[in-house]
mmCIF file of C-alpha atoms in Angstrom:
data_model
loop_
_atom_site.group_PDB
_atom_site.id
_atom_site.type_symbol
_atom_site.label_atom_id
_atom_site.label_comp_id
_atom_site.label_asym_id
_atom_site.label_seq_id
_atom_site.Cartn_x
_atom_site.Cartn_y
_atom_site.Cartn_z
ATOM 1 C CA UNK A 186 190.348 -30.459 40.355
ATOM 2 C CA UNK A 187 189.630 -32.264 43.655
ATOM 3 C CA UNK A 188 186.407 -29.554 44.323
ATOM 4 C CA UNK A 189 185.293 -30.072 40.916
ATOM 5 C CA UNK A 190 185.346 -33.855 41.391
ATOM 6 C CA UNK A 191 183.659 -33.427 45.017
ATOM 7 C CA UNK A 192 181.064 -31.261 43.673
ATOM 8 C CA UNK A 193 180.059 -33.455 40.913
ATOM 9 C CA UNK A 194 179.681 -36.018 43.637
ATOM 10 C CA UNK A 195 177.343 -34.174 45.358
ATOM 11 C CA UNK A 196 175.119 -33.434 42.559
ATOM 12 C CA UNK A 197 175.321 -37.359 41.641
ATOM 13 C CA UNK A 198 173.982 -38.256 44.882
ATOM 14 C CA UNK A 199 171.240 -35.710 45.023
ATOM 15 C CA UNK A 200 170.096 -37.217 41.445
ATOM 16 C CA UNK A 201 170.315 -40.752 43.147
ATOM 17 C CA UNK A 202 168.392 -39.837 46.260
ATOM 18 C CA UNK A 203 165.728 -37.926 44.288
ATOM 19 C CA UNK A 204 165.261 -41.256 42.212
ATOM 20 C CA UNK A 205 164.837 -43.266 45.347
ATOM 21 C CA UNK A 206 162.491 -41.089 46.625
ATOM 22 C CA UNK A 207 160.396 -40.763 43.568
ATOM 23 C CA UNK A 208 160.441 -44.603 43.607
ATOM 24 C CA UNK A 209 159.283 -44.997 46.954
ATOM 25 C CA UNK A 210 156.425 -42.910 45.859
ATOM 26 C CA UNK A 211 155.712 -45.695 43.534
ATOM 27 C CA UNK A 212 155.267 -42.611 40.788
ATOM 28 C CA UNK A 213 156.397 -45.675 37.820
ATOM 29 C CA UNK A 214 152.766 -46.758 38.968
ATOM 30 C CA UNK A 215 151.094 -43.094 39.350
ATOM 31 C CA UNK A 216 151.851 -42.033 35.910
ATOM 32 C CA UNK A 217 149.491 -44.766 34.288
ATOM 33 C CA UNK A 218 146.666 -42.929 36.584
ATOM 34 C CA UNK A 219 143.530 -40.577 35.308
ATOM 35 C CA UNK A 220 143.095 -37.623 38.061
ATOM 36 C CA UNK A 221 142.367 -38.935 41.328
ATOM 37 C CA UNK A 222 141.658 -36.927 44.936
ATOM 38 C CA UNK A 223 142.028 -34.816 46.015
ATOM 39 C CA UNK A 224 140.788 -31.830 44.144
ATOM 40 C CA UNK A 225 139.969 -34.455 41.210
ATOM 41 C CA UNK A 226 137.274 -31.607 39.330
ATOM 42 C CA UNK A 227 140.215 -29.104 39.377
ATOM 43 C CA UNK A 228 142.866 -31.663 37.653
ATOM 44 C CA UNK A 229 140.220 -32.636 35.120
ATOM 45 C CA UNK A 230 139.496 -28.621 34.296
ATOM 46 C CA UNK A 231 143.430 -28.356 33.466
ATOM 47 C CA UNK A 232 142.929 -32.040 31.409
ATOM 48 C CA UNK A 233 139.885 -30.515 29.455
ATOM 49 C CA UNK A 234 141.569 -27.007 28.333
ATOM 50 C CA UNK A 235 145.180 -29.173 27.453
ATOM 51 C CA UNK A 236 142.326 -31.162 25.135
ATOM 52 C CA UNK A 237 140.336 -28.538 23.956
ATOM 53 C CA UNK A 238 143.906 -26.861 23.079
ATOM 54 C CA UNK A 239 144.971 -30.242 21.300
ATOM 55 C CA UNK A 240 141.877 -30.582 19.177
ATOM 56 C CA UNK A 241 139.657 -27.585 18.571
ATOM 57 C CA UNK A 242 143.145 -25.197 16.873
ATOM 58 C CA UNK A 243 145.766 -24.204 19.744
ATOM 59 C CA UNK A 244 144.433 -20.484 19.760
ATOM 60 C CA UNK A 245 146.332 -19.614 22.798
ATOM 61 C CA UNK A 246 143.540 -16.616 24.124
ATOM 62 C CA UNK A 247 140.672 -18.867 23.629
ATOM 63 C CA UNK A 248 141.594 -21.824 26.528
ATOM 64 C CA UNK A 249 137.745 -23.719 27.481
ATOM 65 C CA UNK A 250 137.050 -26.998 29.839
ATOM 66 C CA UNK A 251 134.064 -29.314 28.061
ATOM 67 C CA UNK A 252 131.380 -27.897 30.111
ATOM 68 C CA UNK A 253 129.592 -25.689 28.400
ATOM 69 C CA UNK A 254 129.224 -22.790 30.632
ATOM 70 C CA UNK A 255 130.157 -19.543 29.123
ATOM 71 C CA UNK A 256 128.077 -17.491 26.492
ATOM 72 C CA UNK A 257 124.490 -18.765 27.448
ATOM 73 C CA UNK A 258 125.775 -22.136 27.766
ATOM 74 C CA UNK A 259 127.346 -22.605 24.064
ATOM 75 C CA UNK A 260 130.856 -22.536 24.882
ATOM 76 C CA UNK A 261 132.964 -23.299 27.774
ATOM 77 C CA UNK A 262 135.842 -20.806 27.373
ATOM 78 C CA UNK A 263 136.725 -19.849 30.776
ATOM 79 C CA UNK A 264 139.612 -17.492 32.374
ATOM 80 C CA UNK A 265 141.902 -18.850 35.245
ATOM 81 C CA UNK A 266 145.442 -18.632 35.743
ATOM 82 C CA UNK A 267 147.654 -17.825 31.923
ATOM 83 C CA UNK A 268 147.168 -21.106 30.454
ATOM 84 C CA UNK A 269 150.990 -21.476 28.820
ATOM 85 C CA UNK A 270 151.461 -24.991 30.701
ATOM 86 C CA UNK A 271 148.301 -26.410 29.624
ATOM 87 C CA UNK A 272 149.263 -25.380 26.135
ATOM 88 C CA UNK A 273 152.435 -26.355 26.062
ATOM 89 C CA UNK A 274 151.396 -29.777 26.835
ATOM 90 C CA UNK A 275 149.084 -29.399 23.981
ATOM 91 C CA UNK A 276 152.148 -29.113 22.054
ATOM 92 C CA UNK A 277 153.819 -32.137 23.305
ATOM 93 C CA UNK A 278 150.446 -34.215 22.715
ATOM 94 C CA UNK A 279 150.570 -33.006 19.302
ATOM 95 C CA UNK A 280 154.146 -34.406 18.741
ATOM 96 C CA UNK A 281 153.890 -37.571 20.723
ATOM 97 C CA UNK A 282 150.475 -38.098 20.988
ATOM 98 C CA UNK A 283 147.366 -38.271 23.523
ATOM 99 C CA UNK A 284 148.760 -39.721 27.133
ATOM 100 C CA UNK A 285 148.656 -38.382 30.461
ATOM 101 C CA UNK A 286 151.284 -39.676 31.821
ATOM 102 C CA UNK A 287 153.322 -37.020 29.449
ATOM 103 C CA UNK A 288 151.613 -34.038 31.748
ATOM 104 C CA UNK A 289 152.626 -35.565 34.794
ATOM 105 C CA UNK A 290 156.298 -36.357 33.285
ATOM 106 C CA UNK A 291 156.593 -32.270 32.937
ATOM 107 C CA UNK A 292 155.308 -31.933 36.028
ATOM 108 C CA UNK A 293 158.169 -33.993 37.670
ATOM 109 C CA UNK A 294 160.945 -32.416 35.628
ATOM 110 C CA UNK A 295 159.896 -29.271 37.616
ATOM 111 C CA UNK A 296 159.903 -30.842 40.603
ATOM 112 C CA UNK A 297 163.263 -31.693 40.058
ATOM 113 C CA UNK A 298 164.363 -28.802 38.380
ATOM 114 C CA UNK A 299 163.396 -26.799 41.950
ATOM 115 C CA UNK A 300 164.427 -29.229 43.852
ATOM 116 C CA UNK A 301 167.979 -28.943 42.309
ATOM 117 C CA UNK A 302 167.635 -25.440 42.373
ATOM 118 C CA UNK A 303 167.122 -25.555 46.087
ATOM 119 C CA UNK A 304 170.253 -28.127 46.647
ATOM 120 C CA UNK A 305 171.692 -25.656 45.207
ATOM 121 C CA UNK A 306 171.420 -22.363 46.877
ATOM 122 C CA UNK A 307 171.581 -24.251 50.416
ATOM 123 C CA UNK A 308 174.908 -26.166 49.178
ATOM 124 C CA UNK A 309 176.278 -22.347 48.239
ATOM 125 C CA UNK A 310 175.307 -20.700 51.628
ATOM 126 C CA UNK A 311 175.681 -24.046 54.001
ATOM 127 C CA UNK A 312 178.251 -25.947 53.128
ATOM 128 C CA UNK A 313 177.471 -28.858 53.812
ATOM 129 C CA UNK A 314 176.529 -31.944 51.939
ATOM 130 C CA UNK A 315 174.172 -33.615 54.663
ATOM 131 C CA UNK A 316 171.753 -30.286 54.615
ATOM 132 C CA UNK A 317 172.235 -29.496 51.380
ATOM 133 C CA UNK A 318 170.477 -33.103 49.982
ATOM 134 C CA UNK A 319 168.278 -32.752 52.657
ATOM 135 C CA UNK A 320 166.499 -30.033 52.947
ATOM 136 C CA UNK A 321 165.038 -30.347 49.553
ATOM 137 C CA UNK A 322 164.192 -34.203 50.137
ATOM 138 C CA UNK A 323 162.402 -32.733 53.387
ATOM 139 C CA UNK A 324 160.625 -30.442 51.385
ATOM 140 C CA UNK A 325 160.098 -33.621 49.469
ATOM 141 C CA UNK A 326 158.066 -35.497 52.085
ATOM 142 C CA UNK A 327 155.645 -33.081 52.147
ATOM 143 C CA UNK A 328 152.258 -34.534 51.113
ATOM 144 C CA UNK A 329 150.904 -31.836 49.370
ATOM 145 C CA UNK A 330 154.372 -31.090 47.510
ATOM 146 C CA UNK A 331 154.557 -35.091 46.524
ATOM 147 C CA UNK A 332 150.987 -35.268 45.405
ATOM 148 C CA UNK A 333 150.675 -32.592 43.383
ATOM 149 C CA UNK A 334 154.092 -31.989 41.614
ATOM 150 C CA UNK A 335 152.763 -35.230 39.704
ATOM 151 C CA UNK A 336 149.124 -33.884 39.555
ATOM 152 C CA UNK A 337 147.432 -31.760 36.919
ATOM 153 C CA UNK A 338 147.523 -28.469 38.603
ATOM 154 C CA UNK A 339 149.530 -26.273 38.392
ATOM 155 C CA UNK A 340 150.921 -24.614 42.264
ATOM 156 C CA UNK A 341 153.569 -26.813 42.442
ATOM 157 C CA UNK A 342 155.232 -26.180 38.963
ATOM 158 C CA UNK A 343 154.840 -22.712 39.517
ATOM 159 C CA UNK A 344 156.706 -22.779 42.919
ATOM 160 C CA UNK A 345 159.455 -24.918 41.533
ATOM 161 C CA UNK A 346 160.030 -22.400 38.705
ATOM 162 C CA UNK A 347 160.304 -19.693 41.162
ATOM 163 C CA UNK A 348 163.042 -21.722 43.252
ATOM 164 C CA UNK A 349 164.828 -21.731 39.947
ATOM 165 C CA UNK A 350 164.292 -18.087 39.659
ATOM 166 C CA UNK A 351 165.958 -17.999 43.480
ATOM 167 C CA UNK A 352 169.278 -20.097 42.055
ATOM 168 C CA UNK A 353 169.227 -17.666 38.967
ATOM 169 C CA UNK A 354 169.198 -14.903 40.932
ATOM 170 C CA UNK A 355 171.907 -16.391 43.465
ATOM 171 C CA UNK A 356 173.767 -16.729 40.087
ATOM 172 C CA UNK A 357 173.581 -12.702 39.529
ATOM 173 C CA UNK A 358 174.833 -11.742 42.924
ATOM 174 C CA UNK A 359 178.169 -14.666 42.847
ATOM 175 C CA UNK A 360 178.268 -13.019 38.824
ATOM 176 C CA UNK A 361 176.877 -9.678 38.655
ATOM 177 C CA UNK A 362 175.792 -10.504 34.673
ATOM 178 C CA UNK A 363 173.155 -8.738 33.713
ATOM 179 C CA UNK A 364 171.620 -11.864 31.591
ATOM 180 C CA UNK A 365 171.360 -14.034 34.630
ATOM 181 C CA UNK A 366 169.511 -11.466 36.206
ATOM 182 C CA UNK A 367 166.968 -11.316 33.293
ATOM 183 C CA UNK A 368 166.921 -14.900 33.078
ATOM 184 C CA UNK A 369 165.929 -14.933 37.001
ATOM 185 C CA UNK A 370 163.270 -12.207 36.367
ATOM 186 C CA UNK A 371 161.754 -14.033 33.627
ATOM 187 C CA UNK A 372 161.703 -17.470 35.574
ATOM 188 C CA UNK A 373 159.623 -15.431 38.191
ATOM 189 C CA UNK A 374 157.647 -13.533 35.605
ATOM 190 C CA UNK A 375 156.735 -17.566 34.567
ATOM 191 C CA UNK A 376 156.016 -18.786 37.705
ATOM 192 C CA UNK A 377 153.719 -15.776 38.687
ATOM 193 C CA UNK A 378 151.986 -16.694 35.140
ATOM 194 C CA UNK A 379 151.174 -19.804 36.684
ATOM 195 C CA UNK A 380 150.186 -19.387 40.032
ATOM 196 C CA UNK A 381 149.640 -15.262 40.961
ATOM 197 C CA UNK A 382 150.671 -16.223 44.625
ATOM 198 C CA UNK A 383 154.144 -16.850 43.347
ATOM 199 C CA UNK A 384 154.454 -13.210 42.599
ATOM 200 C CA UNK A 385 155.998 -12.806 45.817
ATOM 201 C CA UNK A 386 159.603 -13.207 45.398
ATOM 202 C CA UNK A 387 159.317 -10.342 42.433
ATOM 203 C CA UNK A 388 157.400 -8.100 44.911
ATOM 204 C CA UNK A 389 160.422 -8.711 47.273
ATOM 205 C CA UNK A 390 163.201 -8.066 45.183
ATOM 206 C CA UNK A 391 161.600 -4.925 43.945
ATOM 207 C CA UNK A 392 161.056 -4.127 47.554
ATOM 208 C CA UNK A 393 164.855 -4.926 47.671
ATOM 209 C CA UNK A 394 166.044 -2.118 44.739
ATOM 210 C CA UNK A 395 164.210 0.151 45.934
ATOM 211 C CA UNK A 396 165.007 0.197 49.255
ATOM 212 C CA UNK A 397 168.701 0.685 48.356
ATOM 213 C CA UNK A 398 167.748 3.469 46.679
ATOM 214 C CA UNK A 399 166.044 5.426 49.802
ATOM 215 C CA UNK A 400 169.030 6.920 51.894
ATOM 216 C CA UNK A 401 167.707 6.459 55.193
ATOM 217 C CA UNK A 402 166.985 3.088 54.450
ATOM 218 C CA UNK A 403 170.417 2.132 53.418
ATOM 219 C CA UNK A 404 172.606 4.222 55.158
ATOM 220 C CA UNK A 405 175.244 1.657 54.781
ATOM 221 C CA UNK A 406 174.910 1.858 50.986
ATOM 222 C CA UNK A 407 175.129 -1.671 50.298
ATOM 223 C CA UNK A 408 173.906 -2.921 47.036
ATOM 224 C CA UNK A 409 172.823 -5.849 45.865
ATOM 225 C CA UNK A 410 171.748 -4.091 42.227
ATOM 226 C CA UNK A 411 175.423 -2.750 41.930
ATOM 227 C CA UNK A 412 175.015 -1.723 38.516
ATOM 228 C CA UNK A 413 171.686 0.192 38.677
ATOM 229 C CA UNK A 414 172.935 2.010 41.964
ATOM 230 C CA UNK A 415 172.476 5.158 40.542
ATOM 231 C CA UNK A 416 169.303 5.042 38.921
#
């Protein structure tokens, strides 16, 4: 009962200390903003197809920015990363309305959402309170992290899904359920949706069955994918 109390605590004060870091970022004041630098032209692209989603009939394979620069200049459907956060969004604006600020809400949540994730897997392998809060409030500081978890674009969403995928999969090792790790594949199945570069940790934990598949790579037959040891 005592762990159970202690680890709540933990989790308590990595919600506070998120807070007082998003406040120090004056974000209450950011939210209220229209795209600014850097990479402004970029955050308006992902504004215009989230609008043209909202008013010209949410048909999900036809995404297009305002500028007309696709089929001799009458259209401006254009092709980019798979636009499910943009038309999400679309959704919420058609529930609660037109504002910005709702984008850059669901771009926190993900912030936080990886951010736990990450408190997470370094509390399970560390320890330790100190680094576990930490390291994901360092990652935190970063500029480019802090600018644009808030921004239009999409990078940081996508790597904060993955780092979800990373806890999820964390989950299936401690667990060895087979629905956690299909959960965890489609968090990075999501992520690589949004931002191809994110691909990476699936490319690496393929590299990962397969190896332990090849005798003479693992001669000590350890397995991480227990139940597919055979295959």
């Amino acid at each position: 009962m005592k762990s159970f109390s202690f680890m709540k605590n933990k989790t308590i004060l990595f919600i506070i200390s998120f807070i007082i870091v998003c406040l120090v970022y004056h974000y209450y004041h950011i939210f209220q903003l229209r795209p600014r630098p850097i990479h402004q032209w970029r955050q308006t692209d992902c504004l215009s197809i989230t609008r043209n989603y909202y008013e010209n009939g949410m048909h999900f394979f036809s995404p297009e920015i305002h500028n007309l620069i696709s089929d001799k200049m009458a259209s401006g459907k254009t092709a980019g990363e798979c636009p499910i956060l943009y038309y999400f969004i679309a959704i919420l604006w058609k529930i609660f309305g037109v504002h910005e600020w709702i984008y850059r809400f669901v771009g926190l949540l993900f912030v936080f959402i990886g951010l736990f994730s990450l408190f997470k897997i370094v509390d399970y392998f560390m320890k330790d309170t100190f680094w576990a809060i930490g390291l994901p409030l360092l990652l935190f500081t970063s500029p480019i992290f802090a600018n644009y978890g808030i921004s239009f674009i999409t990078n940081v969403s996508a790597i904060c899904i993955a780092l979800a995928g990373w806890w999820m999969f964390l989950q299936f090792y401690i667990t060895k359920k087979n629905r956690v790790l299909y959960f965890s594949m489609l968090l990075f199945a999501v992520a690589g949706l949004l931002k191809a570069s994110t691909l990476i940790s699936f490319i690496l934990l393929s590299a990962v069955f397969i190896g332990e598949r090849i005798p003479f790579l693992n001669k000590k037959r350890t397995y991480i994918f227990k139940e597919w040891k055979n295959l």
